[in-house]
PDB file of C-alpha atoms in Angstrom:
ATOM      1  CA  MET A   1      -0.034  -0.041  -0.021  1.00  0.00           C
ATOM      2  CA  LEU A   2       2.931   2.267   0.949  1.00  0.00           C
ATOM      3  CA  ARG A   3       4.474   1.697  -2.568  1.00  0.00           C
ATOM      4  CA  ILE A   4       0.977   2.583  -4.338  1.00  0.00           C
ATOM      5  CA  PHE A   5       1.047   5.856  -2.342  1.00  0.00           C
ATOM      6  CA  ALA A   6       4.633   6.606  -3.234  1.00  0.00           C
ATOM      7  CA  LEU A   7       4.051   5.835  -6.973  1.00  0.00           C
ATOM      8  CA  ALA A   8       0.975   7.937  -6.908  1.00  0.00           C
ATOM      9  CA  PHE A   9       2.749  11.038  -5.357  1.00  0.00           C
ATOM     10  CA  ALA A  10       5.616  10.759  -7.809  1.00  0.00           C
ATOM     11  CA  VAL A  11       3.095  10.848 -10.691  1.00  0.00           C
ATOM     12  CA  LEU A  12       1.152  13.895  -9.076  1.00  0.00           C
ATOM     13  CA  ALA A  13       4.681  15.742  -8.523  1.00  0.00           C
ATOM     14  CA  ALA A  14       5.500  15.275 -11.976  1.00  0.00           C
ATOM     15  CA  LEU A  15       2.286  16.924 -13.471  1.00  0.00           C
ATOM     16  CA  PRO A  16       3.299  20.463 -13.167  1.00  0.00           C
ATOM     17  CA  ALA A  17       6.517  19.790 -15.216  1.00  0.00           C
ATOM     18  CA  LEU A  18       4.342  18.252 -17.924  1.00  0.00           C
ATOM     19  CA  ALA A  19       1.753  20.956 -17.770  1.00  0.00           C
ATOM     20  CA  ALA A  20       4.027  23.804 -18.564  1.00  0.00           C
ATOM     21  CA  GLN A  21       5.561  22.025 -21.643  1.00  0.00           C
ATOM     22  CA  SER A  22       2.280  21.192 -23.109  1.00  0.00           C
ATOM     23  CA  PHE A  23       1.097  24.726 -23.993  1.00  0.00           C
ATOM     24  CA  SER A  24       1.270  26.462 -27.272  1.00  0.00           C
ATOM     25  CA  PHE A  25       0.713  29.876 -28.376  1.00  0.00           C
ATOM     26  CA  ALA A  26      -0.175  31.539 -31.721  1.00  0.00           C
ATOM     27  CA  SER A  27       2.957  33.281 -33.005  1.00  0.00           C
ATOM     28  CA  ILE A  28       2.769  36.903 -33.976  1.00  0.00           C
ATOM     29  CA  ASP A  29       4.880  35.781 -36.914  1.00  0.00           C
ATOM     30  CA  GLY A  30       2.295  33.217 -37.717  1.00  0.00           C
ATOM     31  CA  GLY A  31       2.312  29.369 -37.010  1.00  0.00           C
ATOM     32  CA  ASN A  32       2.631  28.439 -33.295  1.00  0.00           C
ATOM     33  CA  LEU A  33       5.090  28.578 -30.403  1.00  0.00           C
ATOM     34  CA  SER A  34       5.102  25.356 -28.420  1.00  0.00           C
ATOM     35  CA  LEU A  35       6.767  25.221 -25.001  1.00  0.00           C
ATOM     36  CA  ASP A  36       7.218  21.419 -25.756  1.00  0.00           C
ATOM     37  CA  ASP A  37       9.758  22.610 -28.612  1.00  0.00           C
ATOM     38  CA  TRP A  38      11.950  24.315 -25.725  1.00  0.00           C
ATOM     39  CA  LYS A  39      11.859  21.573 -23.511  1.00  0.00           C
ATOM     40  CA  GLY A  40      15.090  21.213 -21.468  1.00  0.00           C
ATOM     41  CA  ARG A  41      15.670  25.206 -21.750  1.00  0.00           C
ATOM     42  CA  PRO A  42      14.830  27.614 -19.369  1.00  0.00           C
ATOM     43  CA  VAL A  43      12.031  30.089 -20.627  1.00  0.00           C
ATOM     44  CA  LEU A  44      11.325  33.557 -19.426  1.00  0.00           C
ATOM     45  CA  VAL A  45       7.575  34.288 -20.142  1.00  0.00           C
ATOM     46  CA  VAL A  46       6.566  38.061 -20.050  1.00  0.00           C
ATOM     47  CA  ASN A  47       3.270  39.657 -20.600  1.00  0.00           C
ATOM     48  CA  THR A  48       4.137  42.804 -22.274  1.00  0.00           C
ATOM     49  CA  ALA A  49       2.207  45.984 -23.790  1.00  0.00           C
ATOM     50  CA  SER A  50       3.136  48.381 -26.175  1.00  0.00           C
ATOM     51  CA  ARG A  51       1.718  51.601 -24.297  1.00  0.00           C
ATOM     52  CA  CYS A  52       3.020  51.005 -20.752  1.00  0.00           C
ATOM     53  CA  GLY A  53       5.458  52.848 -18.599  1.00  0.00           C
ATOM     54  CA  PHE A  54       7.339  49.629 -18.436  1.00  0.00           C
ATOM     55  CA  THR A  55       7.541  49.225 -22.443  1.00  0.00           C
ATOM     56  CA  PRO A  56      11.278  50.280 -22.136  1.00  0.00           C
ATOM     57  CA  GLN A  57      11.822  46.769 -20.520  1.00  0.00           C
ATOM     58  CA  TYR A  58      11.807  45.466 -24.149  1.00  0.00           C
ATOM     59  CA  ASP A  59      15.258  46.778 -24.513  1.00  0.00           C
ATOM     60  CA  GLY A  60      16.473  44.585 -21.556  1.00  0.00           C
ATOM     61  CA  LEU A  61      14.395  41.602 -22.632  1.00  0.00           C
ATOM     62  CA  GLN A  62      16.097  41.674 -25.985  1.00  0.00           C
ATOM     63  CA  ALA A  63      19.546  41.990 -24.506  1.00  0.00           C
ATOM     64  CA  LEU A  64      18.877  39.212 -22.117  1.00  0.00           C
ATOM     65  CA  TYR A  65      17.907  37.110 -25.000  1.00  0.00           C
ATOM     66  CA  GLU A  66      20.864  37.999 -27.028  1.00  0.00           C
ATOM     67  CA  ARG A  67      23.151  37.399 -24.213  1.00  0.00           C
ATOM     68  CA  TYR A  68      21.946  33.914 -23.278  1.00  0.00           C
ATOM     69  CA  ARG A  69      19.938  32.322 -26.321  1.00  0.00           C
ATOM     70  CA  ASP A  70      23.045  30.513 -27.463  1.00  0.00           C
ATOM     71  CA  ARG A  71      23.334  28.840 -23.989  1.00  0.00           C
ATOM     72  CA  GLY A  72      19.624  27.950 -24.246  1.00  0.00           C
ATOM     73  CA  LEU A  73      17.344  30.634 -22.834  1.00  0.00           C
ATOM     74  CA  VAL A  74      14.071  31.483 -24.522  1.00  0.00           C
ATOM     75  CA  VAL A  75      12.504  34.770 -23.716  1.00  0.00           C
ATOM     76  CA  LEU A  76       8.750  34.733 -24.783  1.00  0.00           C
ATOM     77  CA  ALA A  77       6.962  38.061 -25.025  1.00  0.00           C
ATOM     78  CA  VAL A  78       3.232  37.608 -24.607  1.00  0.00           C
ATOM     79  CA  PRO A  79       1.463  40.896 -25.661  1.00  0.00           C
ATOM     80  CA  SER A  80      -1.787  41.306 -23.509  1.00  0.00           C
ATOM     81  CA  ASP A  81      -4.422  43.993 -23.553  1.00  0.00           C
ATOM     82  CA  ASP A  82      -5.582  42.667 -19.975  1.00  0.00           C
ATOM     83  CA  PHE A  83      -4.410  46.057 -18.520  1.00  0.00           C
ATOM     84  CA  ARG A  84      -5.768  48.127 -21.316  1.00  0.00           C
ATOM     85  CA  GLN A  85      -2.285  49.352 -22.580  1.00  0.00           C
ATOM     86  CA  GLU A  86      -1.821  47.274 -25.918  1.00  0.00           C
ATOM     87  CA  LEU A  87      -2.110  48.367 -29.358  1.00  0.00           C
ATOM     88  CA  GLY A  88      -5.384  47.315 -31.391  1.00  0.00           C
ATOM     89  CA  ASN A  89      -4.037  44.343 -33.330  1.00  0.00           C
ATOM     90  CA  ASP A  90      -1.117  41.980 -33.916  1.00  0.00           C
ATOM     91  CA  ALA A  91       0.182  43.660 -36.839  1.00  0.00           C
ATOM     92  CA  ALA A  92       0.531  47.191 -34.817  1.00  0.00           C
ATOM     93  CA  VAL A  93       2.390  45.169 -32.192  1.00  0.00           C
ATOM     94  CA  LYS A  94       4.678  43.570 -34.505  1.00  0.00           C
ATOM     95  CA  ASP A  95       5.409  46.845 -36.161  1.00  0.00           C
ATOM     96  CA  PHE A  96       5.829  48.772 -33.006  1.00  0.00           C
ATOM     97  CA  CYS A  97       8.422  46.274 -31.533  1.00  0.00           C
ATOM     98  CA  GLU A  98      10.275  45.983 -34.815  1.00  0.00           C
ATOM     99  CA  VAL A  99      10.540  49.635 -35.331  1.00  0.00           C
ATOM    100  CA  ASN A 100      11.070  50.734 -31.858  1.00  0.00           C
ATOM    101  CA  PHE A 101      13.114  47.804 -30.045  1.00  0.00           C
ATOM    102  CA  ASP A 102      14.357  45.545 -32.981  1.00  0.00           C
ATOM    103  CA  LEU A 103      12.868  42.594 -31.265  1.00  0.00           C
ATOM    104  CA  ASP A 104      13.708  39.023 -32.548  1.00  0.00           C
ATOM    105  CA  MET A 105      12.689  37.175 -29.716  1.00  0.00           C
ATOM    106  CA  PRO A 106       9.570  34.659 -29.961  1.00  0.00           C
ATOM    107  CA  MET A 107       6.441  36.607 -29.549  1.00  0.00           C
ATOM    108  CA  THR A 108       2.822  35.664 -29.224  1.00  0.00           C
ATOM    109  CA  THR A 109      -0.116  37.139 -30.450  1.00  0.00           C
ATOM    110  CA  ILE A 110      -2.208  39.457 -28.330  1.00  0.00           C
ATOM    111  CA  THR A 111      -3.228  37.029 -25.467  1.00  0.00           C
ATOM    112  CA  HIS A 112      -5.219  37.307 -22.276  1.00  0.00           C
ATOM    113  CA  VAL A 113      -3.174  36.460 -19.289  1.00  0.00           C
ATOM    114  CA  LYS A 114      -5.507  36.948 -16.246  1.00  0.00           C
ATOM    115  CA  GLY A 115      -9.198  35.983 -15.544  1.00  0.00           C
ATOM    116  CA  PRO A 116     -11.463  33.385 -17.140  1.00  0.00           C
ATOM    117  CA  GLU A 117     -10.260  33.988 -20.773  1.00  0.00           C
ATOM    118  CA  ALA A 118      -6.514  33.628 -19.677  1.00  0.00           C
ATOM    119  CA  HIS A 119      -4.482  31.446 -21.931  1.00  0.00           C
ATOM    120  CA  PRO A 120      -4.068  28.015 -20.625  1.00  0.00           C
ATOM    121  CA  LEU A 121      -0.346  28.526 -19.499  1.00  0.00           C
ATOM    122  CA  TYR A 122      -1.564  31.527 -17.383  1.00  0.00           C
ATOM    123  CA  LYS A 123      -4.120  29.525 -15.866  1.00  0.00           C
ATOM    124  CA  TRP A 124      -1.652  26.949 -14.977  1.00  0.00           C
ATOM    125  CA  LEU A 125       0.956  29.571 -13.695  1.00  0.00           C
ATOM    126  CA  ALA A 126      -2.132  30.844 -11.515  1.00  0.00           C
ATOM    127  CA  THR A 127      -2.299  27.213  -9.928  1.00  0.00           C
ATOM    128  CA  GLN A 128       1.564  27.655  -9.333  1.00  0.00           C
ATOM    129  CA  GLY A 129       1.018  30.892  -7.426  1.00  0.00           C
ATOM    130  CA  PHE A 130       1.642  33.301 -10.201  1.00  0.00           C
ATOM    131  CA  THR A 131      -0.936  35.621 -11.765  1.00  0.00           C
ATOM    132  CA  PRO A 132       0.311  38.948 -13.441  1.00  0.00           C
ATOM    133  CA  GLY A 133      -0.749  41.922 -11.368  1.00  0.00           C
ATOM    134  CA  TRP A 134       0.293  44.320 -14.244  1.00  0.00           C
ATOM    135  CA  ASN A 135       2.322  44.383 -17.694  1.00  0.00           C
ATOM    136  CA  PHE A 136       5.953  43.050 -17.619  1.00  0.00           C
ATOM    137  CA  ASN A 137       5.427  40.493 -15.144  1.00  0.00           C
ATOM    138  CA  LYS A 138       7.956  37.751 -15.444  1.00  0.00           C
ATOM    139  CA  ALA A 139       7.751  33.972 -14.956  1.00  0.00           C
ATOM    140  CA  LEU A 140      10.857  31.841 -15.012  1.00  0.00           C
ATOM    141  CA  ILE A 141       9.977  28.284 -16.304  1.00  0.00           C
ATOM    142  CA  GLY A 142      12.878  25.798 -15.687  1.00  0.00           C
ATOM    143  CA  PRO A 143      14.266  23.246 -17.865  1.00  0.00           C
ATOM    144  CA  ASP A 144      11.966  20.566 -16.453  1.00  0.00           C
ATOM    145  CA  GLY A 145       8.829  22.573 -16.934  1.00  0.00           C
ATOM    146  CA  THR A 146       8.275  23.883 -13.457  1.00  0.00           C
ATOM    147  CA  LEU A 147       7.755  27.418 -12.382  1.00  0.00           C
ATOM    148  CA  VAL A 148      11.282  28.322 -11.029  1.00  0.00           C
ATOM    149  CA  GLU A 149      10.450  31.958  -9.986  1.00  0.00           C
ATOM    150  CA  SER A 150       8.331  35.003 -10.848  1.00  0.00           C
ATOM    151  CA  TRP A 151       8.834  38.670 -10.576  1.00  0.00           C
ATOM    152  CA  GLY A 152       6.812  41.930 -11.007  1.00  0.00           C
ATOM    153  CA  SER A 153       7.057  44.642 -13.367  1.00  0.00           C
ATOM    154  CA  THR A 154       9.557  46.705 -11.398  1.00  0.00           C
ATOM    155  CA  THR A 155      12.169  44.039 -11.540  1.00  0.00           C
ATOM    156  CA  ARG A 156      14.118  44.801 -14.561  1.00  0.00           C
ATOM    157  CA  PRO A 157      15.159  41.986 -16.890  1.00  0.00           C
ATOM    158  CA  LEU A 158      18.860  42.273 -16.560  1.00  0.00           C
ATOM    159  CA  SER A 159      18.591  42.660 -12.753  1.00  0.00           C
ATOM    160  CA  ALA A 160      20.719  40.394 -10.348  1.00  0.00           C
ATOM    161  CA  PRO A 161      17.773  38.426  -9.036  1.00  0.00           C
ATOM    162  CA  ILE A 162      16.724  37.493 -12.721  1.00  0.00           C
ATOM    163  CA  LEU A 163      20.265  36.805 -14.053  1.00  0.00           C
ATOM    164  CA  THR A 164      21.292  34.675 -11.192  1.00  0.00           C
ATOM    165  CA  ARG A 165      18.208  32.497 -11.396  1.00  0.00           C
ATOM    166  CA  ILE A 166      18.780  32.043 -15.307  1.00  0.00           C
ATOM    167  CA  GLU A 167      22.518  31.263 -15.162  1.00  0.00           C
ATOM    168  CA  ALA A 168      22.006  28.631 -12.717  1.00  0.00           C
ATOM    169  CA  LEU A 169      19.730  26.949 -15.212  1.00  0.00           C
ATOM    170  CA  LEU A 170      21.939  27.251 -18.319  1.00  0.00           C
ATOM    171  CA  ASP A 171      24.187  24.624 -19.722  1.00  0.00           C
TER     172      ASP A 171
END
């Protein structure tokens, strides 16, 4: 009986890791972005907005991506209008980010990140204790698919807390 409970516990403990990697998003460039494609790599997921006081953080996100992408880091920008600060459509967001920030990191289409219409990844993150309170909230998903840590809008992408956690997860 004890072995059955131990096995059941092991299976349940593995579920969060499987859940994070099973999600996909529509890409702002067309096609899909699947977290499963990045299995074994850390992924920093950031809900973004083009008309927010934190929008200049795109520069830091791009710099972070450039610094660590060859070592495995993925930075995923998730534009959202849940806080009413995103442009009206995907084409406008894509153009804004290319012109103003020269972004080449993966980016989703405009996506809900909170409430009943939240994307399934964000619903899963909520079960892990993370729900964005504003734009540019950051969730670091480890190579095993678990939520490693999350940060609010005021934590800059190149801050010591984020760099330390990412570097510990890289090859």
